[in-house]
Short mmCIF file of C-alpha atoms and ligand atoms in Angstrom, two decimals:
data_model
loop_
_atom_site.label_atom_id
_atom_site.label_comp_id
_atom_site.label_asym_id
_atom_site.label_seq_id
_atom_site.Cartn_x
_atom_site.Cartn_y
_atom_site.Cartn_z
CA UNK A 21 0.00 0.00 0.00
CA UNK A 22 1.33 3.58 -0.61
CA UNK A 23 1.06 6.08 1.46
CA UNK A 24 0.08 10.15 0.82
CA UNK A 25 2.87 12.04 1.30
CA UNK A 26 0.69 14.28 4.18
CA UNK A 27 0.64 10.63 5.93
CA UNK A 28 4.00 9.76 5.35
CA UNK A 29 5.42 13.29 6.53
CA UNK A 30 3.14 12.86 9.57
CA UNK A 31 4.20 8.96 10.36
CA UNK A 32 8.11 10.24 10.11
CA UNK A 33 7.56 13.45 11.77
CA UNK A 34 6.33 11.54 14.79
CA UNK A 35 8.64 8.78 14.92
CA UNK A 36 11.78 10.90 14.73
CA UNK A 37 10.53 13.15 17.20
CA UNK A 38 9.80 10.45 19.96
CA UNK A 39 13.49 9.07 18.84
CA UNK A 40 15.26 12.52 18.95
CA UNK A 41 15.94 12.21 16.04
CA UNK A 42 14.15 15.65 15.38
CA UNK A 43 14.07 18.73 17.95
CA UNK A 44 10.81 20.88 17.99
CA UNK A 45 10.83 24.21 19.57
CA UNK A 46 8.21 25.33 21.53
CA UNK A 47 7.16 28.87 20.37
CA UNK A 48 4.76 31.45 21.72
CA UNK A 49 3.39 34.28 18.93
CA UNK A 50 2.51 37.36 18.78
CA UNK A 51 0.69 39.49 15.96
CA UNK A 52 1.97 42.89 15.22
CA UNK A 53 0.49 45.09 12.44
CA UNK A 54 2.53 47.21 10.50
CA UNK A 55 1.62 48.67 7.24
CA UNK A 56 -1.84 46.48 6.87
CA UNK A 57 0.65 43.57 7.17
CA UNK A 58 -0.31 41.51 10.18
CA UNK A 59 3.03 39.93 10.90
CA UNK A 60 3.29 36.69 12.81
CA UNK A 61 6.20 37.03 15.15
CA UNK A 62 6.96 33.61 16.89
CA UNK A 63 9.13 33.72 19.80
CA UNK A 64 10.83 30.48 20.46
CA UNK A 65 13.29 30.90 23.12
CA UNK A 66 14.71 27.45 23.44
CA UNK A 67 15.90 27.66 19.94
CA UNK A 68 19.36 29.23 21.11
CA UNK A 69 19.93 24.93 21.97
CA UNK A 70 20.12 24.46 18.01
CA UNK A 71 23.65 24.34 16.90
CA UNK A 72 25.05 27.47 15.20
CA UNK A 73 25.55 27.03 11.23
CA UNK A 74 27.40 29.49 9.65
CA UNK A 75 25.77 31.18 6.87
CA UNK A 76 25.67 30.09 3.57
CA UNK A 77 28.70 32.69 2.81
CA UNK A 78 30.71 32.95 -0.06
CA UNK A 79 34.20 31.09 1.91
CA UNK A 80 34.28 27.59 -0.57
CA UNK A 81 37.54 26.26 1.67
CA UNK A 82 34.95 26.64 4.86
CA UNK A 83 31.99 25.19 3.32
CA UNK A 84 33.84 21.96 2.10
CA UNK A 85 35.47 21.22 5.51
CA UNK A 86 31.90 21.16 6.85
CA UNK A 87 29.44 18.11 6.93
CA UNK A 88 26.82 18.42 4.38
CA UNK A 89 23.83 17.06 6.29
CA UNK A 90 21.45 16.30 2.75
CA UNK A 91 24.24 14.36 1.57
CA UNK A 92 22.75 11.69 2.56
CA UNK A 93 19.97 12.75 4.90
CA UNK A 94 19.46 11.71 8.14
CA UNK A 95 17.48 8.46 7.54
CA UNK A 96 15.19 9.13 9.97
CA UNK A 97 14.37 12.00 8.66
CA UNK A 98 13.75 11.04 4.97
CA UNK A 99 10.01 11.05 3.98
CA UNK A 100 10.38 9.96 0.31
CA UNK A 101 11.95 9.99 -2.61
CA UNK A 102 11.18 11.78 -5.79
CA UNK A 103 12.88 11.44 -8.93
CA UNK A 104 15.54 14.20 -8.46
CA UNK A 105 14.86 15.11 -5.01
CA UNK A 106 14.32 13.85 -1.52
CA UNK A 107 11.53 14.74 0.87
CA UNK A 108 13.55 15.78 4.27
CA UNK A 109 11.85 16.88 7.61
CA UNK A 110 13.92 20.07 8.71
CA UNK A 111 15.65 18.27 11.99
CA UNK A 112 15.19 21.54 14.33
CA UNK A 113 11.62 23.34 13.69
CA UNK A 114 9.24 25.58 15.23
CA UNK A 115 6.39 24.79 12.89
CA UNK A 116 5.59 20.65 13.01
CA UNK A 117 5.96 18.63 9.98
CA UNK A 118 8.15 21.69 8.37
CA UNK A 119 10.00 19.98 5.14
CA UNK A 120 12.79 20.31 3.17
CA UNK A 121 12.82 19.42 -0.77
CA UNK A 122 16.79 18.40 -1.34
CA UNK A 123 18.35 17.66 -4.42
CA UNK A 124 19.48 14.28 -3.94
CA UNK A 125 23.03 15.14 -5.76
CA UNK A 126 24.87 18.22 -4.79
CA UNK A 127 23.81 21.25 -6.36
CA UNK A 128 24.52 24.90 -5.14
CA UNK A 129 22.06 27.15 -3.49
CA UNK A 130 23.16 29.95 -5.24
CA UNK A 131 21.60 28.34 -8.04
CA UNK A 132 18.21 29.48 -8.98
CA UNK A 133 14.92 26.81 -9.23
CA UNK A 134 14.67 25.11 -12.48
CA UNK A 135 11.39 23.21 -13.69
CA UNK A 136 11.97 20.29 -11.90
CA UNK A 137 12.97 21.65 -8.86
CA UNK A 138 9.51 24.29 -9.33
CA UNK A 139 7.78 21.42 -10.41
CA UNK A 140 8.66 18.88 -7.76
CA UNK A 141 7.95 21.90 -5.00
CA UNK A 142 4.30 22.18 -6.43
CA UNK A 143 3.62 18.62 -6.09
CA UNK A 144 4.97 18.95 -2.59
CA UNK A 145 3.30 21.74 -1.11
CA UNK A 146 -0.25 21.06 -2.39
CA UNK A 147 -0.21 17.59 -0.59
CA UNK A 148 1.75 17.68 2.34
CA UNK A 149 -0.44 18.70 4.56
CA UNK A 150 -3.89 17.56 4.37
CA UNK A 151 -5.13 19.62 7.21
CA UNK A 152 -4.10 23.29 5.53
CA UNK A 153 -2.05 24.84 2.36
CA UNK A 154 0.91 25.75 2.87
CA UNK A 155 3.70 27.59 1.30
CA UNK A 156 6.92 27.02 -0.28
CA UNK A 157 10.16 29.09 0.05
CA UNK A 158 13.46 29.49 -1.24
CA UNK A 159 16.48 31.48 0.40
CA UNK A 160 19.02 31.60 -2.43
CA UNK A 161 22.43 33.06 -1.71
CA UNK A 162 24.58 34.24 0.73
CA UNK A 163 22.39 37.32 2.15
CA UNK A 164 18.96 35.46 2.24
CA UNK A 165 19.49 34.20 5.15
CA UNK A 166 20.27 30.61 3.68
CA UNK A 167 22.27 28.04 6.62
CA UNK A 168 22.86 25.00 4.17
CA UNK A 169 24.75 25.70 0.88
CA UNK A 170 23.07 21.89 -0.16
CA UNK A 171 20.06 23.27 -2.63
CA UNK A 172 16.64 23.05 -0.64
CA UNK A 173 13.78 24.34 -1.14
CA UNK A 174 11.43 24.62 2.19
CA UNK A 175 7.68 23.54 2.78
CA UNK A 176 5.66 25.38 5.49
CA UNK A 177 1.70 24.47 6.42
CA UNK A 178 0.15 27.45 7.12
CA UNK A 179 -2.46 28.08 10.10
CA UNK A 180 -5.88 26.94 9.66
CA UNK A 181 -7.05 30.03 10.73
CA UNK A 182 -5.00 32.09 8.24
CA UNK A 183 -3.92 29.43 5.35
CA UNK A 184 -2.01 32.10 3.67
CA UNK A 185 1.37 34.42 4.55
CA UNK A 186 0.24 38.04 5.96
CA UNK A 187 1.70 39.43 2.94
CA UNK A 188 -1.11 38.20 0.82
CA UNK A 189 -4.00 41.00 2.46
CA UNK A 190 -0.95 43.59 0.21
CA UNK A 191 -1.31 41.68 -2.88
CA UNK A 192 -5.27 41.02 -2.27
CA UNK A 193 -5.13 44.51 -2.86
CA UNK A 194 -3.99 44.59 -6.43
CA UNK A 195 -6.82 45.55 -8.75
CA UNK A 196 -7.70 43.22 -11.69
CA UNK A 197 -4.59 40.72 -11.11
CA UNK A 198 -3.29 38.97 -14.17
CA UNK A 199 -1.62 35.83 -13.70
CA UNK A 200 2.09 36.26 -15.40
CA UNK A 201 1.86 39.89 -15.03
CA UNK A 202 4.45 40.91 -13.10
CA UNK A 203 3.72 43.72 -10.27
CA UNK A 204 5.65 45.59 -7.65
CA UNK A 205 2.98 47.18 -4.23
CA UNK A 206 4.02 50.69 -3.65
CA UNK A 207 3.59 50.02 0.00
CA UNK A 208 6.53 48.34 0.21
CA UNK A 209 9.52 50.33 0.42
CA UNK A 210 12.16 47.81 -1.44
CA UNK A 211 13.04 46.24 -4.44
CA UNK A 212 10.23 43.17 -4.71
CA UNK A 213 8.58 41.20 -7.89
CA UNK A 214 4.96 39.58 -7.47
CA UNK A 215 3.08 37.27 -10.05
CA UNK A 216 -0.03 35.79 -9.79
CA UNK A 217 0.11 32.04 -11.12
CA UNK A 218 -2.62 30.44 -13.40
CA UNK A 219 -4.17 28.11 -11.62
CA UNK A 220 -6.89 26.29 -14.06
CA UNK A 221 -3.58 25.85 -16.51
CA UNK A 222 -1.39 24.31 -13.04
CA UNK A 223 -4.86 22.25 -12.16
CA UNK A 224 -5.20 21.13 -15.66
CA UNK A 225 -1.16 19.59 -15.47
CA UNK A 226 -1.18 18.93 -11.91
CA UNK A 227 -0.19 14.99 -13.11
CA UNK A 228 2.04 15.88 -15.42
CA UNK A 229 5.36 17.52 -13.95
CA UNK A 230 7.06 18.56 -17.55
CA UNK A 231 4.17 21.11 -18.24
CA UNK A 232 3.90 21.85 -14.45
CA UNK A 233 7.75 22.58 -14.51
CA UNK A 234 7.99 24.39 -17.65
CA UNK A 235 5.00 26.66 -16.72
CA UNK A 236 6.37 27.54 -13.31
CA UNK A 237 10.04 27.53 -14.40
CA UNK A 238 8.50 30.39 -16.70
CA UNK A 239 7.14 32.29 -13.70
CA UNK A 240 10.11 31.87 -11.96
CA UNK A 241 12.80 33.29 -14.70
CA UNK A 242 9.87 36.10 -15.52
CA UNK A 243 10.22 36.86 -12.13
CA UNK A 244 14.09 36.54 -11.66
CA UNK A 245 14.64 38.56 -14.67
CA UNK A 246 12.27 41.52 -13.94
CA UNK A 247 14.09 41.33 -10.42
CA UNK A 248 17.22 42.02 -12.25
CA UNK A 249 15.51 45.27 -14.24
CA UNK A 250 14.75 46.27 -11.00
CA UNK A 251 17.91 46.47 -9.31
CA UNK A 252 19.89 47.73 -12.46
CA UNK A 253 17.30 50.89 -11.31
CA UNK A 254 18.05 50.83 -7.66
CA UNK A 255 20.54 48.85 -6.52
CA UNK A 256 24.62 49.25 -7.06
CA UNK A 257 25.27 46.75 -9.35
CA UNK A 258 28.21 44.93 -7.80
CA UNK A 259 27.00 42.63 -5.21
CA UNK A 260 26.60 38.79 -5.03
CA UNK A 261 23.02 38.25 -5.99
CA UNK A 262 20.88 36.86 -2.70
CA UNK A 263 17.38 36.92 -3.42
CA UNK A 264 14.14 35.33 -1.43
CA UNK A 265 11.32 33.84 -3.42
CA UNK A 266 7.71 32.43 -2.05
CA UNK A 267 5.58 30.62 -3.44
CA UNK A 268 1.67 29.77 -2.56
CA UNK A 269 -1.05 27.74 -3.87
CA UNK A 270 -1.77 31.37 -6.41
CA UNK A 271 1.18 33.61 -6.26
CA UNK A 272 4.94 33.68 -6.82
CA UNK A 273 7.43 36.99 -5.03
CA UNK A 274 10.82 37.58 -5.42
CA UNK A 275 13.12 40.26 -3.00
CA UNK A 276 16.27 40.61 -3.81
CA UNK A 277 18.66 40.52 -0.64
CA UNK A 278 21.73 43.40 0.14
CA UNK A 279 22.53 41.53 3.94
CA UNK A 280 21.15 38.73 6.10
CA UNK A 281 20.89 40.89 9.06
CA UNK A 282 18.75 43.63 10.03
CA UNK A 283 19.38 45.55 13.25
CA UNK A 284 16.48 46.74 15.51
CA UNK A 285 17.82 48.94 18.03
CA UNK A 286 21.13 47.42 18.29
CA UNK A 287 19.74 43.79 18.06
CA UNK A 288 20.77 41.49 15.41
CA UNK A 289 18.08 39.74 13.55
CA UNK A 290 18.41 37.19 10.90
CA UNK A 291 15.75 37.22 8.22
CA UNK A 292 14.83 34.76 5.39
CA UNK A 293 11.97 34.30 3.25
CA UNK A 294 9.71 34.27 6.00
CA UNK A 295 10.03 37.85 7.30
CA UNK A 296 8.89 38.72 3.92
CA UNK A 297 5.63 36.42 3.85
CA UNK A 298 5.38 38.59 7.02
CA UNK A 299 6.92 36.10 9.38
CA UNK A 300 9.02 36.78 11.77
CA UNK A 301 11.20 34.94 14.49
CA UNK A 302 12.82 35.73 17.70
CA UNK A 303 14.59 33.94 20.20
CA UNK A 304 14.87 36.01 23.39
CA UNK A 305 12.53 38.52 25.20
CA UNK A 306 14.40 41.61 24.36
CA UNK A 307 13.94 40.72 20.66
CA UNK A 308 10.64 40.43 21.09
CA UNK A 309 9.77 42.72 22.40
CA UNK A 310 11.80 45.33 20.63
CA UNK A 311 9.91 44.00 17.91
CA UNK A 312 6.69 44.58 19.24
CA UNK A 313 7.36 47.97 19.93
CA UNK A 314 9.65 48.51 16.56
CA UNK A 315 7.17 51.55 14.59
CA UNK A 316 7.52 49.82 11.24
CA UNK A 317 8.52 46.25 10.69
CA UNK A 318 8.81 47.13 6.77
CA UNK A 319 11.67 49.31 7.44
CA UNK A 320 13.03 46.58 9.05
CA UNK A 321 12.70 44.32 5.92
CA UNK A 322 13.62 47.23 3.96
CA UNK A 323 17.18 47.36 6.02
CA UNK A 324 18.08 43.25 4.43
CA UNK A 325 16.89 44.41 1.23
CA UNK A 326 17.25 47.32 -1.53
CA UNK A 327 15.39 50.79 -1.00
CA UNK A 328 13.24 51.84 -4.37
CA UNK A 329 16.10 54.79 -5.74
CA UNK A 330 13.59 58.06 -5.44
CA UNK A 331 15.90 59.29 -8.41
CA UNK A 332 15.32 55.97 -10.85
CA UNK A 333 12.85 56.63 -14.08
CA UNK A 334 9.54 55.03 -12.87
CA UNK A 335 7.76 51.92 -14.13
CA UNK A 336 6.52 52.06 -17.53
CA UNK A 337 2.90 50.91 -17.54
CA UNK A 338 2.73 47.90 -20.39
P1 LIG B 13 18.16 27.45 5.64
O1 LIG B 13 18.64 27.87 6.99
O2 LIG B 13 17.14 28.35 5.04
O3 LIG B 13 19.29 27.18 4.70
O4 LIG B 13 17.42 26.07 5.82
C1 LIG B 13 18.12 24.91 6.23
C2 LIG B 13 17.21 24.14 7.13
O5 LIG B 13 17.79 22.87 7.34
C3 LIG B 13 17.04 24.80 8.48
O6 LIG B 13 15.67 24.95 8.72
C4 LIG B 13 17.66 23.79 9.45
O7 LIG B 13 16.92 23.71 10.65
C5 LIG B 13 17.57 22.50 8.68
N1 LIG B 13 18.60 21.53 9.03
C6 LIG B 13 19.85 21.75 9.50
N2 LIG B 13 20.49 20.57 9.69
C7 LIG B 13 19.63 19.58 9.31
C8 LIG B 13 19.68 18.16 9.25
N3 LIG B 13 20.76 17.48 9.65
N4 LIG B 13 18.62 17.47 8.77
C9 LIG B 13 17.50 18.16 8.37
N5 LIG B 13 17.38 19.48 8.43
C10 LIG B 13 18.42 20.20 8.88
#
């Protein structure tokens, strides 16, 4: 008999977790709202026990000398395998039954998501957890905010009671959306791509993965490369590119990253994908709340990515 994948994550998740093999963090959270975005920030002070990786940064010599820890995954941690990836279960998480998508050779996460990787994500995220969507999200780079330089893409659930990232009530309000338009929210004060995504075309392939793949490998480079037009307009050109991209069950977003640190008030904060889905996470008091009482958590976002340049031409309208 074969299992659903929701089943299988669920059956691994619980086994590994009564082994040790996996570490769960408890987590309180709090809801802030800044800018019409109510951000989720989850406090999870025991996470300070998880071992310190170093970023994802751009020393090779360093990188090599460590243990790659998706080559091979933990075994109790494997939930399946797919054709060119495995199914992983992140081995320290604050969210339950949060997974990984590895590529089961070694491939660089400073590489961007190619059809089957896109492909393979969909598939993943629409039926991993029965009980709620969830969303999918890459950190790509040495400024996203990236701890593995193994290429992995990462699966989320989403509340029940909110199945979809705070930053969608922004893009809700985008008037007559098109799916493969691409469109930027003047609320946001940095560099960021959006695109709706066609879902009666995704529906109608949902079996098929070289359709699926080539569709949303489409999205994706749409989105990388208006990204890029972007930043030639705002951004000094001669950085590594970092970038964070989401994904949900009917849009795609891109931000392209300038650090993996923001600092509120003299505290460090790491940010990923997440803190732009409107996510956030803390681990002591003082962080949170700082946070709580920070007046704009955009600025903060703003700080790990790339102001709009007030001088740049604007937008033409196609
Ligand atoms: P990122 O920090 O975005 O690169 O994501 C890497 C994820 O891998 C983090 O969520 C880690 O908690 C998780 N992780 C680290 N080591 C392992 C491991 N041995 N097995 C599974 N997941 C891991």
């Amino acid at each position: 008999m074969t299992h659903s994948l929701s089943t299988l994550i669920q059956q691994t998740y619980d086994s590994a977790l009564k082994n040790g093999d996996l570490l769960f963090f408890e987590a309180e959270h709090a809801v802030k709202d800044s800018n019409g975005i109510k951000f989720e920030i989850t406090y999870a002070p025991t996470l300070a026990q998880k071992p310190h990786h170093e970023s994802a940064g751009t020393d090779d010599n360093k990188k090599k000398a460590k243990i790659n820890p998706f080559l091979p995954p933990h075994p109790a941690l494997k939930v399946k395998d797919l054709d060119e990836h495995t199914v992983v279960l992140n081995k320290y998480c604050v969210v339950p039954h949060h997974a990984l998508i590895v590529t089961k050779e070694y491939k660089s996460q400073t590489q961007p998501l190619f059809p089957e990787d896109l492909a393979a994500t969909w598939k993943c995220m629409t039926t991993a957890y029965g009980y709620t969507p969830a969303m999918a999200f890459y950190n790509c780079g040495p400024y996203s905010g990236a701890s593995q330089p193994h290429k992995h893409i990462q699966i989320l659930p989403l509340l029940k009671e909110q199945p979809q990232p705070p930053i969608k009530a922004l893009y809700n309000q985008i008037q007559e959306r098109k799916a493969g338009q691409i469109y930027v929210l003047d609320k946001l004060p940095f560099v960021h791509v959006m695109t709706p995504l066609d879902r009666s075309f995704i529906d109608s392939c949902s079996d098929n993965p070289e359709p699926l793949g080539d569709y949303l490998g489409q999205m994706f480079f749409g989105l990388l490369d208006a990204m890029f037009q972007q930043m030639r307009k705002h951004a000094e050109p001669s950085r590594e590119t970092s970038y964070n991209f989401l994904m949900t069950n009917d849009f795609m977003m891109m931000v392209p990253r300038s650090s993996e640190i923001a600092n509120m008030n003299g505290l460090q904060v790491s940010i990923n994908s997440l803190g732009f889905a409107g996510m956030l996470l803390v681990r002591t008091l003082e962080e949170l709340n700082t946070m709580q009482q920070y007046p704009d958590l955009l600025e903060l976002l703003a700080q790990v990515g790339f102001r709009w340049n007030p001088d740049a031409e604007p937008d033409v309208e196609q």
